[in-house]
Amino acid sequence: MRQRVTFKIATLDYKCLHGFASPCLARHCTKVATLEGRRGLRSAAGHKLFEPRTCTVRAGARLFAVCGPVVWNSLPLELRADGHSLASFRRGLKTFLYEQLQQSVRCATEVLISAISLIMFVNNDVISAHAQKPGWQ
């Protein structure tokens, strides 16, 4: 579900940057390279968007003006770079999000296997300790 939301926001960011979205949304997608005094920053060369600060924790982070740039800046440079059509951007974005999901599933599986191994080890120790007591069984 999280990947679908990320996909929708990133696609909307792309549309804003390339003139396919309404101006009221596009004004929230400001490239760092276009801001006075920030042109020399590394983020300006990386096709990143300006991330405004918010005062409220709940509503502020959910605004497109905030979450749009955060999602866009989290994408790899290959996706943020100019030169993609909408179709190729979406295809690359799906691949990126799928690889992220697979990596998180692999990590979760490894953690689960480790936890099960630990539980089995502890249970074997408890059973062994009880088996050594006289009168057990």
Rosetta silent file (secondary structure, phi, psi, omega in degrees, C-alpha in Angstrom):
SEQUENCE: MRQRVTFKIATLDYKCLHGFASPCLARHCTKVATLEGRRGLRSAAGHKLFEPRTCTVRAGARLFAVCGPVVWNSLPLELRADGHSLASFRRGLKTFLYEQLQQSVRCATEVLISAISLIMFVNNDVISAHAQKPGWQ
SCORE:     score description
SCORE:     0.000 S_00000001
   1 L     0.000  -42.672 -179.276    0.000    0.000    0.000 S_00000001
   2 H   -61.791  -37.016 -179.572    2.815    2.406    0.878 S_00000001
   3 H   -67.495  -34.010  179.060    4.443    1.804   -2.508 S_00000001
   4 H   -66.834  -41.704  177.687    1.208    2.701   -4.292 S_00000001
   5 H   -64.570  -44.365  177.445    0.997    6.031   -2.466 S_00000001
   6 H   -59.982  -42.336  179.217    4.664    6.709   -3.234 S_00000001
   7 H   -60.630  -46.505 -178.831    4.021    5.835   -6.892 S_00000001
   8 H   -63.990  -43.921 -178.957    1.077    8.241   -7.122 S_00000001
   9 H   -66.574  -44.143 -179.648    2.931   11.102   -5.428 S_00000001
  10 H   -64.574  -37.943  177.439    6.088   10.623   -7.515 S_00000001
  11 H   -65.579  -39.906  177.020    4.028   10.503  -10.726 S_00000001
  12 H   -65.698  -38.589  174.898    2.273   13.711   -9.710 S_00000001
  13 H   -58.988  -46.472  178.854    5.686   15.282   -9.011 S_00000001
  14 H   -57.892  -46.681 -179.272    6.828   14.293  -12.495 S_00000001
  15 H   -62.718  -38.239  177.916    3.709   15.808  -14.026 S_00000001
  16 H   -64.438  -42.408 -177.226    4.212   19.038  -12.068 S_00000001
  17 H   -72.111  -24.539 -176.649    7.825   19.356  -13.181 S_00000001
  18 L  -108.453   12.749  173.115    7.035   18.691  -16.826 S_00000001
  19 L    80.301   18.600  179.384    3.954   20.888  -17.150 S_00000001
  20 L   -97.946   -3.529 -177.839    1.279   18.182  -17.154 S_00000001
  21 L  -110.655  167.930  179.548   -0.305   19.189  -13.821 S_00000001
  22 L   -68.219  150.713 -178.604   -2.347   22.197  -12.799 S_00000001
  23 H   -60.521  -30.189 -179.558   -0.407   25.347  -11.865 S_00000001
  24 H   -67.041  -28.854  174.788   -1.739   25.282   -8.293 S_00000001
  25 H   -84.607  -39.479 -175.697    0.042   21.940   -7.749 S_00000001
  26 H   -62.945  -27.569 -179.446    3.086   22.757   -9.881 S_00000001
  27 L   -67.902  -16.190  178.272    3.992   25.770   -7.735 S_00000001
  28 L   -85.968   -7.343 -179.652    4.786   23.379   -4.872 S_00000001
  29 L  -107.668   86.244 -177.534    7.467   21.606   -6.917 S_00000001
  30 L  -107.449  120.954  178.010   10.376   24.033   -6.924 S_00000001
  31 E   -69.391  140.651  179.764   13.770   22.767   -8.029 S_00000001
  32 H   -61.051  -33.066 -178.120   16.605   23.711   -5.673 S_00000001
  33 H   -64.475  -22.014 -179.410   18.636   24.846   -8.695 S_00000001
  34 H   -90.180   -7.021 -178.506   16.111   27.626   -9.373 S_00000001
  35 L   -86.562  134.638  179.644   16.277   29.125   -5.865 S_00000001
  36 L   -63.345  132.536  178.545   18.487   32.132   -5.324 S_00000001
  37 L    86.165   -4.505 -178.335   21.487   31.319   -3.134 S_00000001
  38 L  -119.389    4.782 -176.145   21.104   27.550   -3.490 S_00000001
  39 L   -65.519  -27.705 -177.971   22.371   27.030   -7.031 S_00000001
  40 L   -86.423   -1.985 -178.410   25.815   25.951   -5.826 S_00000001
  41 L   -75.285  154.179  176.626   24.536   23.216   -3.518 S_00000001
  42 H   -62.187  -33.769  179.927   24.976   19.531   -4.333 S_00000001
  43 H   -64.903  -26.141  178.051   21.217   19.098   -4.102 S_00000001
  44 H   -68.517  -37.699  179.489   20.848   21.583   -6.988 S_00000001
  45 H   -76.008  -18.944 -177.105   22.916   19.358   -9.275 S_00000001
  46 L   -92.329   16.062  178.637   20.966   16.272   -8.191 S_00000001
  47 L    57.549   37.946 -179.498   17.608   17.476   -9.598 S_00000001
  48 L   -91.008  158.357  178.211   16.178   17.738   -6.089 S_00000001
  49 E  -101.971  152.955  177.310   13.142   19.725   -5.030 S_00000001
  50 L   -70.767  129.049  178.530   12.963   22.245   -2.209 S_00000001
  51 L  -103.075  107.124  179.305   11.458   20.683    0.929 S_00000001
  52 L   -70.979  151.890  176.481    9.584   23.311    2.980 S_00000001
  53 L   -84.807  151.748  177.954    9.547   23.039    6.748 S_00000001
  54 L  -124.224  152.785  178.378    6.307   22.512    8.614 S_00000001
  55 L   -92.529  -30.520 -178.486    5.236   23.495   12.083 S_00000001
  56 L   -98.363  139.457 -177.130    2.601   20.822   12.523 S_00000001
  57 L   -80.346  -44.481 -174.137    3.570   17.192   12.694 S_00000001
  58 L   -71.796  -64.460 -173.582    0.285   15.571   11.720 S_00000001
  59 L   -77.502  -34.775 -174.465   -1.147   17.613    8.877 S_00000001
  60 H   -59.915  -42.927 -177.660    2.051   19.292    7.697 S_00000001
  61 H   -72.257  -17.158 -178.991    3.841   16.139    6.583 S_00000001
  62 H   -92.035  -10.086  178.800    0.788   15.011    4.597 S_00000001
  63 L   -66.603  142.616  178.839    0.527   18.160    2.493 S_00000001
  64 H   -61.908  -32.033  179.131    1.564   17.685   -1.127 S_00000001
  65 H   -60.691  -25.201 -179.687    3.796   20.749   -0.750 S_00000001
  66 H  -102.191  -53.071 -174.841    5.835   18.744    1.795 S_00000001
  67 H   -70.997  -28.571  177.592    5.414   15.057    0.927 S_00000001
  68 H   -58.890  -56.759  177.258    5.782   15.667   -2.823 S_00000001
  69 H   -62.572  -34.557  179.448    9.364   16.975   -2.591 S_00000001
  70 H   -63.878  -45.255  178.933   10.255   14.403    0.092 S_00000001
  71 H   -65.106  -46.392 -178.699    9.136   11.521   -2.154 S_00000001
  72 H   -59.374  -44.371 -177.929   10.818   13.034   -5.236 S_00000001
  73 H   -69.954  -18.768  178.652   14.123   13.553   -3.390 S_00000001
  74 H   -83.071  -10.707  179.899   14.067    9.947   -2.169 S_00000001
  75 L   -76.059  153.611  177.012   14.104    8.623   -5.742 S_00000001
  76 L   -67.903  154.929 -176.727   17.397    7.614   -7.361 S_00000001
  77 H   -56.997  -35.325 -179.455   19.102   10.191   -9.588 S_00000001
  78 H   -59.526  -34.517  178.581   18.407    8.132  -12.709 S_00000001
  79 H   -80.430  -35.396 -178.504   14.667    8.642  -12.189 S_00000001
  80 H   -74.677  -22.450 -177.050   14.913   12.305  -11.187 S_00000001
  81 L   -66.158  149.876  177.425   17.049   13.229  -14.192 S_00000001
  82 L   -70.374  162.674  176.580   15.393   14.876  -17.184 S_00000001
  83 L   109.220   -0.319  177.744   14.945   12.978  -20.410 S_00000001
  84 L   -96.125  142.324  166.502   12.292   10.451  -19.395 S_00000001
  85 L   -79.860  167.804  179.326    8.881   10.268  -20.971 S_00000001
  86 H   -60.599  -41.269 -178.965    6.000    9.758  -18.552 S_00000001
  87 H   -64.795  -43.852 -179.551    5.738    6.110  -19.576 S_00000001
  88 H   -70.884  -32.733  175.508    9.449    5.403  -19.068 S_00000001
  89 H   -63.585  -47.045 -179.364    9.423    7.293  -15.747 S_00000001
  90 H   -63.190  -39.750  179.025    6.500    5.218  -14.491 S_00000001
  91 H   -63.509  -45.992  178.584    8.142    1.990  -15.669 S_00000001
  92 H   -65.517  -36.738  179.020   11.405    2.865  -13.913 S_00000001
  93 H   -66.008  -41.980  177.772    9.532    3.953  -10.788 S_00000001
  94 H   -61.348  -42.445  178.969    7.635    0.653  -10.630 S_00000001
  95 H   -62.272  -45.928 -179.968   10.905   -1.253  -10.953 S_00000001
  96 H   -60.659  -47.204 -178.717   12.528    0.827   -8.212 S_00000001
  97 H   -67.380  -36.613  177.419    9.596    0.400   -5.808 S_00000001
  98 H   -64.692  -42.806  178.352    9.364   -3.339   -6.516 S_00000001
  99 H   -64.072  -38.666  176.416   13.081   -3.776   -5.778 S_00000001
 100 H   -62.913  -42.683  179.813   12.663   -1.823   -2.533 S_00000001
 101 H   -64.322  -44.321  178.720    9.736   -4.032   -1.540 S_00000001
 102 H   -61.033  -40.375  179.742   11.665   -7.220   -2.332 S_00000001
 103 H   -65.307  -40.899  179.398   14.608   -6.010   -0.252 S_00000001
 104 H   -69.094  -34.414  176.993   12.385   -5.251    2.738 S_00000001
 105 H   -66.393  -42.428  177.706   10.690   -8.666    2.426 S_00000001
 106 H   -60.878  -43.069  179.593   14.106  -10.381    2.356 S_00000001
 107 H   -64.187  -42.799  179.822   15.187   -8.480    5.475 S_00000001
 108 H   -64.469  -38.339  178.549   11.941   -9.320    7.275 S_00000001
 109 H   -64.809  -42.303  178.895   12.322  -12.990    6.327 S_00000001
 110 H   -63.421  -40.388  178.450   15.885  -13.077    7.664 S_00000001
 111 H   -65.199  -42.031  179.406   14.767  -11.495   10.943 S_00000001
 112 H   -63.653  -43.166  178.428   11.910  -13.987   11.245 S_00000001
 113 H   -63.593  -40.979  177.851   14.219  -16.947   10.602 S_00000001
 114 H   -63.255  -41.511 -179.860   16.675  -15.640   13.204 S_00000001
 115 H   -65.839  -41.929  178.912   13.879  -15.227   15.759 S_00000001
 116 H   -64.601  -41.415  177.970   12.561  -18.738   15.131 S_00000001
 117 H   -61.684  -41.844  179.166   16.076  -20.174   15.471 S_00000001
 118 H   -64.554  -42.937  179.477   16.549  -18.338   18.763 S_00000001
 119 H   -62.999  -43.069  179.520   13.205  -19.591   20.102 S_00000001
 120 H   -64.515  -39.341  179.102   14.037  -23.171   19.130 S_00000001
 121 H   -63.799  -45.847 -179.770   17.468  -22.870   20.779 S_00000001
 122 H   -64.968  -43.190  179.809   15.969  -21.521   24.015 S_00000001
 123 H   -62.341  -40.673  177.776   13.235  -24.177   24.030 S_00000001
 124 H   -63.127  -38.788  177.652   15.809  -26.971   23.565 S_00000001
 125 H   -65.635  -39.889 -179.837   17.815  -25.614   26.496 S_00000001
 126 H   -66.925  -43.930  179.336   14.699  -25.511   28.701 S_00000001
 127 H   -64.590  -39.976  178.458   13.717  -29.071   27.737 S_00000001
 128 H   -64.441  -39.973 -179.930   17.277  -30.280   28.355 S_00000001
 129 H   -65.517  -41.685  178.056   17.344  -28.639   31.769 S_00000001
 130 H   -68.694  -34.422 -179.093   14.069  -30.260   32.745 S_00000001
 131 H   -66.920  -26.136 -178.186   15.154  -33.648   31.418 S_00000001
 132 H   -81.904  -14.562  179.545   18.184  -33.627   33.727 S_00000001
 133 L   -74.724  141.363  176.831   16.014  -33.151   36.833 S_00000001
 134 L   -69.546  142.028  177.760   15.159  -36.333   38.694 S_00000001
 135 L    83.717    7.926  178.714   11.566  -37.429   38.423 S_00000001
 136 L   -82.084  142.145 -179.553   10.919  -35.616   35.156 S_00000001
 137 L    99.164    0.000    0.000    8.657  -37.456   32.652 S_00000001
